PDB file of C-alpha atoms in Angstrom:
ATOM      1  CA  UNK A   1      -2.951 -19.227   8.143  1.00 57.00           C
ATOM      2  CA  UNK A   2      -4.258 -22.678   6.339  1.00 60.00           C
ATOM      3  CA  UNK A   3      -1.368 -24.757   4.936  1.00 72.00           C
ATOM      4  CA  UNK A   4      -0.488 -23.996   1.845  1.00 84.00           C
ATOM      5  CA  UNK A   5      -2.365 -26.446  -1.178  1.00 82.00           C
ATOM      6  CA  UNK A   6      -0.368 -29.354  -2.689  1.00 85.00           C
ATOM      7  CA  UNK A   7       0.008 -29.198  -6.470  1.00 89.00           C
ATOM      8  CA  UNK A   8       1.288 -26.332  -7.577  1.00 91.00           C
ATOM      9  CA  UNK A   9       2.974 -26.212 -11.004  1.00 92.00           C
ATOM     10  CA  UNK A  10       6.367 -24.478 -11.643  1.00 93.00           C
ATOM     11  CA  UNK A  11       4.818 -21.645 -13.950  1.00 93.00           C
ATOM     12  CA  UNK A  12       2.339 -20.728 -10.425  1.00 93.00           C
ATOM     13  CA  UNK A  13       5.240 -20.968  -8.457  1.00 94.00           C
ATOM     14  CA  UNK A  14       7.254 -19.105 -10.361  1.00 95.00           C
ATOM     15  CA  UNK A  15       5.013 -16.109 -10.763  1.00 95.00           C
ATOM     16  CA  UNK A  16       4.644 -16.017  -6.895  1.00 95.00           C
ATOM     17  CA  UNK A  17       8.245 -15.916  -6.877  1.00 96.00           C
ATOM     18  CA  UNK A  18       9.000 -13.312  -9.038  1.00 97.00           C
ATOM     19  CA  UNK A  19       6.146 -10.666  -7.601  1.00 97.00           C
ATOM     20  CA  UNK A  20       7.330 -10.928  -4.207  1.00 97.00           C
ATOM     21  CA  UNK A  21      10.815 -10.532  -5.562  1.00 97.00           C
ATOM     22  CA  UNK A  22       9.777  -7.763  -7.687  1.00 97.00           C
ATOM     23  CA  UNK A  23       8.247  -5.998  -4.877  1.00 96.00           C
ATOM     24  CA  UNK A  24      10.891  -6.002  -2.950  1.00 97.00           C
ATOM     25  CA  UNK A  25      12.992  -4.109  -5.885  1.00 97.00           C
ATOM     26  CA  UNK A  26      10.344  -1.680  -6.218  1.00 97.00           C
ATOM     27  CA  UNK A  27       9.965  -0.967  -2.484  1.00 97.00           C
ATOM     28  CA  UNK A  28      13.548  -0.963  -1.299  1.00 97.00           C
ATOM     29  CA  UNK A  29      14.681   1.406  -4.730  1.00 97.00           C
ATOM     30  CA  UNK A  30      11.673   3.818  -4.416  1.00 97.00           C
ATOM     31  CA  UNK A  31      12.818   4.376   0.168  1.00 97.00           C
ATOM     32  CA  UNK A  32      16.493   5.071  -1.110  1.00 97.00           C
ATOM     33  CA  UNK A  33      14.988   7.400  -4.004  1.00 97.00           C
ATOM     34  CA  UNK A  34      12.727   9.149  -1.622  1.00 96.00           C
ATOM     35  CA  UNK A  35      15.717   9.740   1.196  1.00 96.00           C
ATOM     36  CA  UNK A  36      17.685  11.196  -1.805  1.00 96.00           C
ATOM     37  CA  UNK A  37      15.227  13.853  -2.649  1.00 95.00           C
ATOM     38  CA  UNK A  38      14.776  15.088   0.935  1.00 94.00           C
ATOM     39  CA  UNK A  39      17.673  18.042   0.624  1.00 94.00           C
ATOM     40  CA  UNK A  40      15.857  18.834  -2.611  1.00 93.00           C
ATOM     41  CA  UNK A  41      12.321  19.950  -1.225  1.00 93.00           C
ATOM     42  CA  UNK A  42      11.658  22.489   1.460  1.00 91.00           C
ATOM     43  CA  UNK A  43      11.248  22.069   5.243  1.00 91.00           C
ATOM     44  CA  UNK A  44       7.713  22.020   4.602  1.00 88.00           C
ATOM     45  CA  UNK A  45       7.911  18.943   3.315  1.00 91.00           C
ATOM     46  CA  UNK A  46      10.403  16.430   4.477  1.00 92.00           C
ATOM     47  CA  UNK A  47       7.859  15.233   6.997  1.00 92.00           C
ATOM     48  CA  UNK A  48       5.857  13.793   3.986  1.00 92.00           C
ATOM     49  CA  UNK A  49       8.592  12.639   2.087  1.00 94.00           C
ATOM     50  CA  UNK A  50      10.375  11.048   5.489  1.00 95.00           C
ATOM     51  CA  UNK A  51       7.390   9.218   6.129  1.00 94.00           C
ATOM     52  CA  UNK A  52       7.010   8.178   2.354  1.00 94.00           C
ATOM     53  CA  UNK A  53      10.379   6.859   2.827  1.00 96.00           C
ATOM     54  CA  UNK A  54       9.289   4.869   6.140  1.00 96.00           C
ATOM     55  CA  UNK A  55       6.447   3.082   4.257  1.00 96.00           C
ATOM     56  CA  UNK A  56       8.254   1.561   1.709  1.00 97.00           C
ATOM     57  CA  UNK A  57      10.910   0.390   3.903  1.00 97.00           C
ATOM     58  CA  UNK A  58       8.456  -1.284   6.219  1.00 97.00           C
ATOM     59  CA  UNK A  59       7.116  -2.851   3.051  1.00 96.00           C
ATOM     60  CA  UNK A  60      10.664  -3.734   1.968  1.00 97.00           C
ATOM     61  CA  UNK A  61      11.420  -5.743   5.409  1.00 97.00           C
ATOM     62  CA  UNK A  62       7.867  -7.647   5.559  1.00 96.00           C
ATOM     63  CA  UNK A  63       8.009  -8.430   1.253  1.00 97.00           C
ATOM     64  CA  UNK A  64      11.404  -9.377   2.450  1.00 97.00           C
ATOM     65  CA  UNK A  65      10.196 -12.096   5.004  1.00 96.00           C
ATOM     66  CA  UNK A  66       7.233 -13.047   2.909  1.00 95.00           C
ATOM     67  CA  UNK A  67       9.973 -13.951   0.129  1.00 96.00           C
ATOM     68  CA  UNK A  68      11.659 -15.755   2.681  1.00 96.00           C
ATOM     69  CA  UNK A  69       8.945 -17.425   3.561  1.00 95.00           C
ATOM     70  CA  UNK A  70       7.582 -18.449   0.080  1.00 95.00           C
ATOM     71  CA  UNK A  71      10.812 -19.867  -0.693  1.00 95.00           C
ATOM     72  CA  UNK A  72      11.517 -21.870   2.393  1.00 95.00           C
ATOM     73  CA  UNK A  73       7.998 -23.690   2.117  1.00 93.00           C
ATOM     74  CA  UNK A  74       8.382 -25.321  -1.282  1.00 93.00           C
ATOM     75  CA  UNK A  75      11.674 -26.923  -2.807  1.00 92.00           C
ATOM     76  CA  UNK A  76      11.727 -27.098  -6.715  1.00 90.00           C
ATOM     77  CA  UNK A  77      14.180 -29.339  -8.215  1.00 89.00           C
ATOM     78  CA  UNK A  78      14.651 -31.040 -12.041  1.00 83.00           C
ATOM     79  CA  UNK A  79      15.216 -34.750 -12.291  1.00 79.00           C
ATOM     80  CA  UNK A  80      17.681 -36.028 -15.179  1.00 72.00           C
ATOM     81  CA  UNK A  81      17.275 -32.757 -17.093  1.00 72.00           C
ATOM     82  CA  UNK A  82      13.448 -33.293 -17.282  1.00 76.00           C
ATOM     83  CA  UNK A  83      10.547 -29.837 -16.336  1.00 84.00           C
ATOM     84  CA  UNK A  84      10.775 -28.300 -12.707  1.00 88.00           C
ATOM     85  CA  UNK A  85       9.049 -30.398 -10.408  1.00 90.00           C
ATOM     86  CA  UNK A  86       7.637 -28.227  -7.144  1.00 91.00           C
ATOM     87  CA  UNK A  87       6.914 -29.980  -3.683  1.00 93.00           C
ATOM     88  CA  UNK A  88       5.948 -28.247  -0.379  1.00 93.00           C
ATOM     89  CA  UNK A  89       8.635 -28.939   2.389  1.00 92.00           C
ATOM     90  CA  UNK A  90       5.907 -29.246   5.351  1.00 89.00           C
ATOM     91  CA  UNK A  91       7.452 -25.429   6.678  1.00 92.00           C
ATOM     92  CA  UNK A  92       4.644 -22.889   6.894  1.00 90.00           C
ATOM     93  CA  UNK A  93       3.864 -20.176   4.718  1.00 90.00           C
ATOM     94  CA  UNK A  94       3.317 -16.901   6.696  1.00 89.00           C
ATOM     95  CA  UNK A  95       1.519 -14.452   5.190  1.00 84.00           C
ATOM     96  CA  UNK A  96       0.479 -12.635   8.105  1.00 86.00           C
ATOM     97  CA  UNK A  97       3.051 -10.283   7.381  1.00 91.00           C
ATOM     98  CA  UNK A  98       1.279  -8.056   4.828  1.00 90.00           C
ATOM     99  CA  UNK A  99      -1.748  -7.421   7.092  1.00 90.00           C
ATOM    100  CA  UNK A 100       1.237  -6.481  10.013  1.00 92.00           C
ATOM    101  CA  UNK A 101       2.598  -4.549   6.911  1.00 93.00           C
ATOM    102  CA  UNK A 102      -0.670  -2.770   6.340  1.00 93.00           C
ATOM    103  CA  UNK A 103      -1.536  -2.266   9.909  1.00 91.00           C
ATOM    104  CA  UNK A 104       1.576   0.003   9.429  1.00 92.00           C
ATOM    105  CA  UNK A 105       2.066   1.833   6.419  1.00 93.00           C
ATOM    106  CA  UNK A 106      -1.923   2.192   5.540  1.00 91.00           C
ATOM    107  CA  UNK A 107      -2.193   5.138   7.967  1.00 92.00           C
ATOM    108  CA  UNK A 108       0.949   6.339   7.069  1.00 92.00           C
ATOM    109  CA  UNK A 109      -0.108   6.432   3.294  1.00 90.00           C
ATOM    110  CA  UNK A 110      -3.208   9.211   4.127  1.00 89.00           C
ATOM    111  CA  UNK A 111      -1.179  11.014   6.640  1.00 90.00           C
ATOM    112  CA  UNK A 112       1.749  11.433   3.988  1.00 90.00           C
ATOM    113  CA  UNK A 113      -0.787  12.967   1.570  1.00 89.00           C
ATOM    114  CA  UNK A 114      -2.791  15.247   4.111  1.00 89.00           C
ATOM    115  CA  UNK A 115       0.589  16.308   5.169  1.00 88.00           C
ATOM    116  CA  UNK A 116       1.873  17.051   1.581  1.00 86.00           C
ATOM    117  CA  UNK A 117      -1.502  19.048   0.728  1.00 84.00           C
ATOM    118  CA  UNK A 118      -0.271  21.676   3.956  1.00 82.00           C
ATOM    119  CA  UNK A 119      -3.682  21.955   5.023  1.00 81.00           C
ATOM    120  CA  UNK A 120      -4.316  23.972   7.952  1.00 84.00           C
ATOM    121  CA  UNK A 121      -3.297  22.440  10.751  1.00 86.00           C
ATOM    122  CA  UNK A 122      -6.277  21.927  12.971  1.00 89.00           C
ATOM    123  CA  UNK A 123      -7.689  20.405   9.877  1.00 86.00           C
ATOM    124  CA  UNK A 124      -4.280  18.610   9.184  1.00 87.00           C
ATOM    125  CA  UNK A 125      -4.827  16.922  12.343  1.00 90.00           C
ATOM    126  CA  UNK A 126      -8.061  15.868  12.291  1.00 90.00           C
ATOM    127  CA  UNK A 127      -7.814  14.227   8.785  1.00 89.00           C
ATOM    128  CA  UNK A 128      -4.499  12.575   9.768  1.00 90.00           C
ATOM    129  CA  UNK A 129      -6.487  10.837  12.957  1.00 91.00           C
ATOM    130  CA  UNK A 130      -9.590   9.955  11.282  1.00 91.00           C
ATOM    131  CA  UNK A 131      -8.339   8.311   8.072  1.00 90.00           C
ATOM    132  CA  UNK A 132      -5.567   6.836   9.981  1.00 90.00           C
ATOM    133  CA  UNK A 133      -8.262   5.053  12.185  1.00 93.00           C
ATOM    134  CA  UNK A 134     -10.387   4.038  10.084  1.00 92.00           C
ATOM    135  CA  UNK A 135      -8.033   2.383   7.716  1.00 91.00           C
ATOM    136  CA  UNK A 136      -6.340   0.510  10.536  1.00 92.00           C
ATOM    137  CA  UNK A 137      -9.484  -0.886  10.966  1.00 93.00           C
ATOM    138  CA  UNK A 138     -10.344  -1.521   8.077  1.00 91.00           C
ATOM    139  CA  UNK A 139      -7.128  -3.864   8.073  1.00 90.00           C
ATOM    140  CA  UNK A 140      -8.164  -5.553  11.796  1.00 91.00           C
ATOM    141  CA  UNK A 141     -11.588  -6.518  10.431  1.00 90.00           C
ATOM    142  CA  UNK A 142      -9.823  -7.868   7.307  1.00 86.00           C
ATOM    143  CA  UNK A 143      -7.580 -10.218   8.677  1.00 85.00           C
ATOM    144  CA  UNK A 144      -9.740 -12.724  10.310  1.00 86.00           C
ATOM    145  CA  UNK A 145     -11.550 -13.196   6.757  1.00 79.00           C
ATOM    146  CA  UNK A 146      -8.226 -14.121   5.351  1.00 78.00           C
ATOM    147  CA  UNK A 147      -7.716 -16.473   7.627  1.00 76.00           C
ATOM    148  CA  UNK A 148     -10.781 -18.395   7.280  1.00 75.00           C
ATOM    149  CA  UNK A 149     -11.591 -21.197   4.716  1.00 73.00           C
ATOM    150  CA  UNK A 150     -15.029 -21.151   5.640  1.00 74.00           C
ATOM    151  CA  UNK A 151     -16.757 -18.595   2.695  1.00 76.00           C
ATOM    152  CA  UNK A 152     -19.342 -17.047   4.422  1.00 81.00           C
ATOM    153  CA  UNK A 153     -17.134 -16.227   6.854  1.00 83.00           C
ATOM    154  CA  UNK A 154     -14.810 -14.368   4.881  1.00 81.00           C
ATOM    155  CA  UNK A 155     -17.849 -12.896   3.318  1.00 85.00           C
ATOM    156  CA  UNK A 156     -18.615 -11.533   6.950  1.00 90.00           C
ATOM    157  CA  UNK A 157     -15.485 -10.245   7.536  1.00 88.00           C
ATOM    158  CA  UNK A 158     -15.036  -8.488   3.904  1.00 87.00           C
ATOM    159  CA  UNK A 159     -18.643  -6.683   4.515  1.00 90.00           C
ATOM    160  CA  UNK A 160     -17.079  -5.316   7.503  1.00 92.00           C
ATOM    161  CA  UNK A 161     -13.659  -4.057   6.574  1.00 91.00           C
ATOM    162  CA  UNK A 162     -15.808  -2.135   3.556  1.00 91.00           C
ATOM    163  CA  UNK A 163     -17.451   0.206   6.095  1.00 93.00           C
ATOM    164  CA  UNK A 164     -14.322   1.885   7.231  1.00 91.00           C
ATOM    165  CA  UNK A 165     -12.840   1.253   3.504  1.00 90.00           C
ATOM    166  CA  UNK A 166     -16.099   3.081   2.197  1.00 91.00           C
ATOM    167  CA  UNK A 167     -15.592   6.270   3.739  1.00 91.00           C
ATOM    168  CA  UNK A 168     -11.633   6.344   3.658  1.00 89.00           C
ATOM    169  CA  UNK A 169     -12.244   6.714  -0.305  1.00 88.00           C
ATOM    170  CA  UNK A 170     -15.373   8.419   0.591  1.00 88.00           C
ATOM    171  CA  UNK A 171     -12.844  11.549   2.167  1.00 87.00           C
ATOM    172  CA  UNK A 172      -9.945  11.069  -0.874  1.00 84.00           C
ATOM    173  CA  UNK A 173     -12.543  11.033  -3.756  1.00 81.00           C
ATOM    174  CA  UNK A 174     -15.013  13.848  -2.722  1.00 82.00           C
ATOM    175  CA  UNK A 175     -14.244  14.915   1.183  1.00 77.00           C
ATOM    176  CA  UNK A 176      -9.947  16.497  -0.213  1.00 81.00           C
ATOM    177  CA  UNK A 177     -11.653  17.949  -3.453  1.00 80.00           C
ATOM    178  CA  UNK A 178     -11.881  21.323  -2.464  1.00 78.00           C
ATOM    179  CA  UNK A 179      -8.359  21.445  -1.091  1.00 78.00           C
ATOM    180  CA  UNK A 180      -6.819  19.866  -3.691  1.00 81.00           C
ATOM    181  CA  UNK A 181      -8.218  23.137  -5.811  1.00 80.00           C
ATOM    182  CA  UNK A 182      -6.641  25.408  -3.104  1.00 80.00           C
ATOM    183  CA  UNK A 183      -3.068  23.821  -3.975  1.00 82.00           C
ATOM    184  CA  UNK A 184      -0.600  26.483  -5.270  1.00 78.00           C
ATOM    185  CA  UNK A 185       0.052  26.096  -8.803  1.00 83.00           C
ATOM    186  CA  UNK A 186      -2.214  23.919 -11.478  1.00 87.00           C
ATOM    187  CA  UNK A 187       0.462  21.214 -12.024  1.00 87.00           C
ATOM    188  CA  UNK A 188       0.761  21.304  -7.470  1.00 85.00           C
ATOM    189  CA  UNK A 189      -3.660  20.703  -7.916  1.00 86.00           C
ATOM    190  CA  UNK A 190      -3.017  18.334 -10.929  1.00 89.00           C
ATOM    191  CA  UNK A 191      -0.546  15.942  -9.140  1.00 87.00           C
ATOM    192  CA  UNK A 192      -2.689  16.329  -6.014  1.00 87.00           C
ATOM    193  CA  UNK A 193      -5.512  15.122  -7.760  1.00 87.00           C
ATOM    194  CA  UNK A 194      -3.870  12.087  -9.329  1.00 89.00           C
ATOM    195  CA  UNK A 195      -2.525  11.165  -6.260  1.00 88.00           C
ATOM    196  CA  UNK A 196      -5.980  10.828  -4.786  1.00 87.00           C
ATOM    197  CA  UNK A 197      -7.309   8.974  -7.588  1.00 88.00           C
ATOM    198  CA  UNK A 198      -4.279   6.923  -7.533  1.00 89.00           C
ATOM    199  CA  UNK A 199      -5.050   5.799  -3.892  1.00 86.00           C
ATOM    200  CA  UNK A 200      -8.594   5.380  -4.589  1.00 86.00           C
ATOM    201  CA  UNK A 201      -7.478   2.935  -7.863  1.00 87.00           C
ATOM    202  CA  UNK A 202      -5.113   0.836  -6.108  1.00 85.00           C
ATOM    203  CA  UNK A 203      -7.195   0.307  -2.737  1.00 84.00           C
ATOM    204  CA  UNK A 204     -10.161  -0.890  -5.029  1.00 85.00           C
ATOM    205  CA  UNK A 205      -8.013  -3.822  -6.120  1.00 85.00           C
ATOM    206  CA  UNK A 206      -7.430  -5.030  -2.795  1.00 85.00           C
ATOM    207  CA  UNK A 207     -11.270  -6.189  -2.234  1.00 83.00           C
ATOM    208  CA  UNK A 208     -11.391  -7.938  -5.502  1.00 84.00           C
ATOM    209  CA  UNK A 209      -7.662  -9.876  -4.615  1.00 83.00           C
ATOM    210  CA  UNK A 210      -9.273 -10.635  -1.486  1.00 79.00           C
ATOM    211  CA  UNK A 211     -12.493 -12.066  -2.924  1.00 78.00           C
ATOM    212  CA  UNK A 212     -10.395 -14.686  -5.109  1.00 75.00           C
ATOM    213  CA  UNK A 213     -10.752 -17.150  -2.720  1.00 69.00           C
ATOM    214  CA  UNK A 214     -14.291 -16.487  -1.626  1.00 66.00           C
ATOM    215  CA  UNK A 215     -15.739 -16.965  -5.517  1.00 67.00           C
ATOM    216  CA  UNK A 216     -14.977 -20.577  -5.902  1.00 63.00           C
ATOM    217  CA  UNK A 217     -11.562 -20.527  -6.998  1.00 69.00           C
ATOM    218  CA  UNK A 218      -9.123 -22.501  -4.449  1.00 73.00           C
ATOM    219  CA  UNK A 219      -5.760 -24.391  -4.646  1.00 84.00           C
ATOM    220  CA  UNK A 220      -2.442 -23.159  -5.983  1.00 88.00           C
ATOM    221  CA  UNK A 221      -4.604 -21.000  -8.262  1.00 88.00           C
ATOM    222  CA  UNK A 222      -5.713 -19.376  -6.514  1.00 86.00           C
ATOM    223  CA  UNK A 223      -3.055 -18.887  -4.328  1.00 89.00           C
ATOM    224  CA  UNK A 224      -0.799 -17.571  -7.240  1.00 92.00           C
ATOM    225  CA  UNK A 225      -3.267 -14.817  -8.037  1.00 91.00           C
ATOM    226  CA  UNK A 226      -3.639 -13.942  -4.701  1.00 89.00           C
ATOM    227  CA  UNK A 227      -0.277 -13.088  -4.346  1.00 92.00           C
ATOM    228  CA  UNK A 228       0.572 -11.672  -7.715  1.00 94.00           C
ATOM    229  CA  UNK A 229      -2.535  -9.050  -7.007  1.00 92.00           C
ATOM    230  CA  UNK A 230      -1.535  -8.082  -3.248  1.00 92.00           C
ATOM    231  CA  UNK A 231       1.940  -7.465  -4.753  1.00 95.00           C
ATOM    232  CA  UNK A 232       0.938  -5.434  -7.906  1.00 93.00           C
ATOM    233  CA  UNK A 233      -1.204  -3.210  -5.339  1.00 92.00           C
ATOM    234  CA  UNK A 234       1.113  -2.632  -2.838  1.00 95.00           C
ATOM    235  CA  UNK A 235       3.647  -1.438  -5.453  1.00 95.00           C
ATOM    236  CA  UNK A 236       1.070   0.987  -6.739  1.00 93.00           C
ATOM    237  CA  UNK A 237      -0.410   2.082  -3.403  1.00 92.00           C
ATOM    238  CA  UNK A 238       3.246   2.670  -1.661  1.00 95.00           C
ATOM    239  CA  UNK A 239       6.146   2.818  -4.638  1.00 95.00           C
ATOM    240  CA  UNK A 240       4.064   4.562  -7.164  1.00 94.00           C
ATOM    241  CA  UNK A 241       2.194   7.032  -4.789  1.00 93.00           C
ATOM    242  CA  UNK A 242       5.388   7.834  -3.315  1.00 94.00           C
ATOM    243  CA  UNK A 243       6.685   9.344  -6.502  1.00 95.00           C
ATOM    244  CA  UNK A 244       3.229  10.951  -6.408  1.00 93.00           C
ATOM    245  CA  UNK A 245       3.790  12.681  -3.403  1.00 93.00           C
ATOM    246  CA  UNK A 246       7.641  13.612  -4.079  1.00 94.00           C
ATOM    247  CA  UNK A 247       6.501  15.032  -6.980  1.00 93.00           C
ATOM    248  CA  UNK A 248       3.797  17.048  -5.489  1.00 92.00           C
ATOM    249  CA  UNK A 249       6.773  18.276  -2.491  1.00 91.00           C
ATOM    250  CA  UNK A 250       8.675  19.414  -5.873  1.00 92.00           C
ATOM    251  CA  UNK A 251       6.333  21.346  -7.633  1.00 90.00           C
ATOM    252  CA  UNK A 252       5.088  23.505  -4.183  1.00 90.00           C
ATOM    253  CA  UNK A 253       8.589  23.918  -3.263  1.00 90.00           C
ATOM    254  CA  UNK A 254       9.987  25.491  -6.661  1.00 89.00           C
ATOM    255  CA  UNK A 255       6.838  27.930  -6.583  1.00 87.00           C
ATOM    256  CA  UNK A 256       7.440  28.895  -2.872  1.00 83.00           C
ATOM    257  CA  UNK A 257      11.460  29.364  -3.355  1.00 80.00           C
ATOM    258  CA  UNK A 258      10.496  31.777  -6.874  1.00 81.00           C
ATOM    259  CA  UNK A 259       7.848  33.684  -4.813  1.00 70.00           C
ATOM    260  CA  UNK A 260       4.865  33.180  -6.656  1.00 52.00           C
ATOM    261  CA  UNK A 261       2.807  32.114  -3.549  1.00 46.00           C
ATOM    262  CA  UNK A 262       1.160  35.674  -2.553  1.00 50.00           C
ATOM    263  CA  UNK A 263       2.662  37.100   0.492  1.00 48.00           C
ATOM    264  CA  UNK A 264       0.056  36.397   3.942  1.00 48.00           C
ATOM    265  CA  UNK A 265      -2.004  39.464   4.382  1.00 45.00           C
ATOM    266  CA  UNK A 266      -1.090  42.076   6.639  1.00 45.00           C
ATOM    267  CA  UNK A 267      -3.108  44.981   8.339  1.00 45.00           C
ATOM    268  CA  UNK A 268      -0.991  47.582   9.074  1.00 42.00           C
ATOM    269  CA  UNK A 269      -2.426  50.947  11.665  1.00 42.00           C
TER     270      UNK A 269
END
């Protein structure tokens, strides 16, 4: 990563600060929620909801590192009661960790909701393994973009990481349509739905986060929004789809413990 700009004022610093801190609240609250629930849904679904749980602890370790790391690169001190002055200390800022972070808990994030929709299986598989690929590469081509200072490099690199990020929403938006309609009751369909959309909404912001620095704004700016954005998504994407999906595990177990799923077919001689 490029060292971090000199200059940043308190207020920028601050709001970097806070995000990172609020995202670890929101991740490390929602894995203890989602562990809780796991008794309260069927065996169906304790797969999804154990693997919702896995994602936002992974994101609670790395936001806890990149906190860590935030704080140990600046020191912010007042002198004779006068405004917060904010100076780097020279240590590096490492915020490698969200793409290890993604590389992680993207895939995870489909395979959660393919696994929640109880598709059939052979289909169940083959959804988990091609969403799961391409969005891990979608976050390898996306990395050495956000490395670079050099714009039309990053430009390169963000063309790229669209073509697997294309069809990814491609599948949630149109490809899952059909079975979210198949889902077992209208509120099981409804929350399906939303959690599709919701994916769909929060991925969308990461391109435009990531495009901060390639527009012409630079410096602690810059920096700041960058930040503040990743962390607003990621809480969306991982916290707030989460609930999503527990809610959906919920809803399909209370109609299949009161019977109102019809009974398979039989053909009896």
């Amino acid at each position: 990563m490029a060292p971090l700009p000199d200059g940043f004022s308190y207020a920028e610093w601050n709001a970097t600060y806070n995000a990172l801190s609020f995202g670890i609240a929101a991740m490390g609250s929602a894995t203890i929620f989602f562990w809780l629930q796991l008794p309260n849904v069927t065996k169906n679904y304790r797969t999804a909801l154990t693997i919702t749980g896995i994602v936002t602890l992974i994101a609670t370790y790395h936001y806890i590192r990149i906190f860590n790391s935030w704080s140990e690169a600046f020191t912010v001190a007042s002198k004779d009661g006068g405004d917060y002055t904010v100076k780097l200390t020279g240590a590096p800022f490492n915020d490698g960790y969200r793409y290890v972070d993604w590389l992680l808990t993207v895939p995870l994030l489909l395979i959660e909701l393919i696994l929640v929709m109880k598709l059939p299986q052979q289909e169940t598989v083959s959804l988990s393994w091609k969403l799961g690929l391409a969005s891990a590469l979608m976050v390898a081509l996306g990395y050495p973009g956000e490395i670079q200072e050099d714009l039309s490099v990053r430009w390169f690199w963000w063309c790229l990481s669209m073509i697997p990020f294309c069809y990814v929403v491609f599948t949630l938006a149109v490809g899952l349509a059909e079975a979210t309609s198949k889902q077992p009751s209208p509120a099981a369909a409804s929350l399906a739905s939303a959690a599709r959309y919701l994916t769909v909404l929060s991925w969308c912001t990461y391109p435009f986060v990531y495009m901060v620095k390639s527009v012409g704004l630079a410096g602690p700016a810059a920096t700041m929004y960058e930040q503040v954005g990743y962390s607003l998504a990621d809480v969306l994407a991982k916290a707030v789809f989460g609930v999503l999906i527990w809610a959906i595990a919920a809803e399909k177990s209370a109609v299949e413990e009161s019977g109102k799923l019809l009974p398979t077919a039989h053909t009896y001689g």
